[in-house]
Amino acid sequence: MPIRILATEVANQIAAGEVVERPASVVKELVENSLDAGATDIRVEVREGGRRLVRVQDDGCGIPAAEVELAFERHATSKIASADDLSHLTTLGFRGEALASIASVAQVTLLTRARAEEIGSLLRLAEGREISRESHGGPAGTVITVEHVFANVPARLKFLKQAATEAGHIQQIVTRFALAYPERRFNLVSDGKLLFQSTGSGKLVDVLVKVYGLEMARGMIDIGERESGRAGEDGDENHLDETLTHSPAHPFTHSQSIRVSGYVGAPALHRSHRGYITLFVNRRWFQDTSIAYAVIQAYHTLVPTGRYPVAVIFVEIDPAEVDVNVHPTKAEVRFRDSGAVFGAVQRAVRRALIDQAPVPQVSLGQEPTGDPAAFRPAQLSWDQMAGWSERRDALLGAGGREQEAGSRRQGAEADTQPTSFQLPASNLQSPVSNLQFPSLLPLLRVVGQLGATYVVCEGPDGMYLIDQHAAHERVLYEQFLAERAAQKLAIQPLLEPLVLDLNPEQAAVVADELATLGEMGIAIEPFGGSSYLVRSIPAILSKDNPQSALVEIIDGLAQGDDVVENSHEAALVTLICKRAAVKGGHVMSTAEMQELVRRLEACHSPRTCPHGRPTMIHLSATELARQFGRI
Ligand code: ADP
Ligand code: MG
């Protein structure tokens, strides 16, 4: 066959394949156009999962009568004029191919009136060709109706899923826009049923409640607005745990600032897949496994292995720093300095979590009320939280912590009689369902011990039950990391070197990890065959039987299923601390419990153990009063 140029319709249909994959893509393109047109009220209606009909109505600027046909030409756009404009895009569209593509695979009806014009236009197209055109009255704005999508592309039609599935994709698209544009009103009706609606209040929390439901939205933390600038400007973000997050260093290599805002789920809100991490750059939704990983990594030790956090993250960056023209659907973007974005996101999320992670609260019975007015995450602003942190740091730094602890100790001594509790364990709900809102760890007074496993404390608002093992793990973990960071890890030399006879699996792990073990204070060397000679251990293990402690730790390493999949070092620290921590079933003296609580209060992440499980649960004074029928 000789080479020839394809007819426009064929070329358009081929190109359409890239832009219009399914009815949800039609919705995405049309809503983007409405947003670019400045619409504040966007109504989406679909039938049969969008296959039968997709209609998007907006109150935007409309299309001038003289341009309605042009809008359907390929590469026809009002949004950019030159290649230069590509480097500072402020609109969602710019390729000028959506309408042409959609019109080539469906029947399209356009009704539009430009705000400045008296009379509007009604244009009908099928298979990309104009069928009719007339003047038509109507409100300013645009209504585009797309019917029988892919009717002329059987290959595509075959791949469409059930109507309900396609409607699900559409709902996902609309909710993402609603999250990115809380000040605009969205409405989605599917087969006559209202699937989604946002109020356009301008408050992201309102949209979160609509998208995720009140219960889940309650467990989300405002990360405020965090800005990252040049290297060195955010040195205060140097958190201990980051010594263990094995991302490559991400220095800021240029002066562009990156602003990160949004909401992240409290650690207890974890999910089984990454689908709950939603990312936007300059209000454009995008997909990026690396940036999603920055979020996941920020939850390091806070959520259990194999579980993923919930997050809605907005990155704002100079448009010149991000290329959105990587793919026709613009789902992927390319950052000029992706490392800087990675670092900014990771730090912002981590900081928010450390400052605001809530204590899981126990409710014996009733669910919290479903009143959206009771939803309060926005009440604590970043500034307020920062104020709290400063106060806490000041207390810690000035020895104020000691004073506080001292006065609490006195209080505790006055009240040390044993207390017995009958807690109906079966009524303890999942912490997820009752998250209390951000607070620093409250000042706690030790009341007693329960079942030789939990420390019972009184706080400003009711009772706190601390899991002594989990709490001690957290304390030791942070102490260990701090000592390592300061290169002051306490090491206990063994007077007599210990010979470890290992099985082949254990020996293989040790052979691989000699250096890492050494860094953690376990000086170990080959001693022939599968035997190893140990000359020192970390001091926190010094009260233990070194033989069994080391074998347990090595076995843990061999199983390799702890905390961060890619870091043996992190796994090793966790294992050492787990072994060294006081066990459940160990009777503690009041002084020991007070010491544990005092040290937990000084932790950066006191509310979870290094495995991400809660260290404490809270039974509020109100809940107690309710249980006793006092209110
Ligand atoms: P792009 O959005 O990339 O410019 P499209 O094919 O999606 O390309 O749209 C072509 C042009 O049609 C847009 O540049 C815009 O001028 C106009 N247009 C499309 N939809 C609307 C709308 N809802 N309101 C106003 N103008 C619109
Ligand atoms: Mg467009």
Short mmCIF file of C-alpha atoms and ligand atoms in Angstrom, two decimals, residues 29-30 33-34 36-37 58 61-63 71 76-79 93-100 142 144, ligand 1:
data_model
loop_
_atom_site.label_atom_id
_atom_site.label_comp_id
_atom_site.label_asym_id
_atom_site.label_seq_id
_atom_site.Cartn_x
_atom_site.Cartn_y
_atom_site.Cartn_z
CA GLU A 29 -12.32 16.59 29.74
CA LEU A 30 -15.66 18.36 29.88
CA ASN A 33 -13.23 22.82 30.22
CA SER A 34 -15.93 24.07 32.59
CA ASP A 36 -11.17 26.64 32.73
CA ALA A 37 -14.25 28.62 31.68
CA ASP A 58 -21.73 24.94 33.54
CA CYS A 61 -17.91 32.12 30.16
CA GLY A 62 -19.52 30.24 27.25
CA ILE A 63 -18.21 30.03 23.69
CA ALA A 71 -13.85 24.50 19.28
CA ALA A 76 -7.96 24.49 18.46
CA THR A 77 -7.66 26.13 21.86
CA SER A 78 -8.20 29.51 23.45
CA LYS A 79 -5.78 28.68 26.26
CA GLY A 93 -6.61 22.25 29.18
CA PHE A 94 -4.23 23.47 26.51
CA ARG A 95 -3.91 20.71 23.93
CA GLY A 96 -7.04 21.65 22.04
CA GLU A 97 -7.96 18.09 21.27
CA ALA A 98 -10.59 16.97 23.75
CA LEU A 99 -13.66 18.24 21.94
CA ALA A 100 -12.35 17.04 18.57
CA THR A 142 -22.28 25.80 28.27
CA ILE A 144 -22.34 19.69 26.27
P1 ADP B 1 -8.53 22.74 25.37
O1 ADP B 1 -9.34 22.62 26.61
O2 ADP B 1 -7.27 21.99 25.44
O3 ADP B 1 -8.35 24.14 24.94
P2 ADP B 1 -10.80 21.48 24.13
O4 ADP B 1 -10.93 20.69 22.88
O5 ADP B 1 -11.15 20.81 25.39
O6 ADP B 1 -9.33 22.03 24.19
O7 ADP B 1 -11.67 22.78 24.00
C1 ADP B 1 -11.46 23.65 22.90
C2 ADP B 1 -11.86 25.06 23.24
O8 ADP B 1 -13.27 25.14 23.39
C3 ADP B 1 -11.32 25.56 24.55
O9 ADP B 1 -10.02 26.10 24.40
C4 ADP B 1 -12.34 26.63 24.94
O10 ADP B 1 -12.05 27.85 24.32
C5 ADP B 1 -13.62 26.11 24.35
N1 ADP B 1 -14.47 25.45 25.36
C6 ADP B 1 -14.62 24.13 25.52
N2 ADP B 1 -15.49 23.87 26.52
C7 ADP B 1 -15.88 25.05 27.03
C8 ADP B 1 -16.76 25.46 28.09
N3 ADP B 1 -17.40 24.56 28.88
N4 ADP B 1 -16.92 26.78 28.31
C9 ADP B 1 -16.27 27.69 27.54
N5 ADP B 1 -15.43 27.37 26.54
C10 ADP B 1 -15.23 26.08 26.27
#
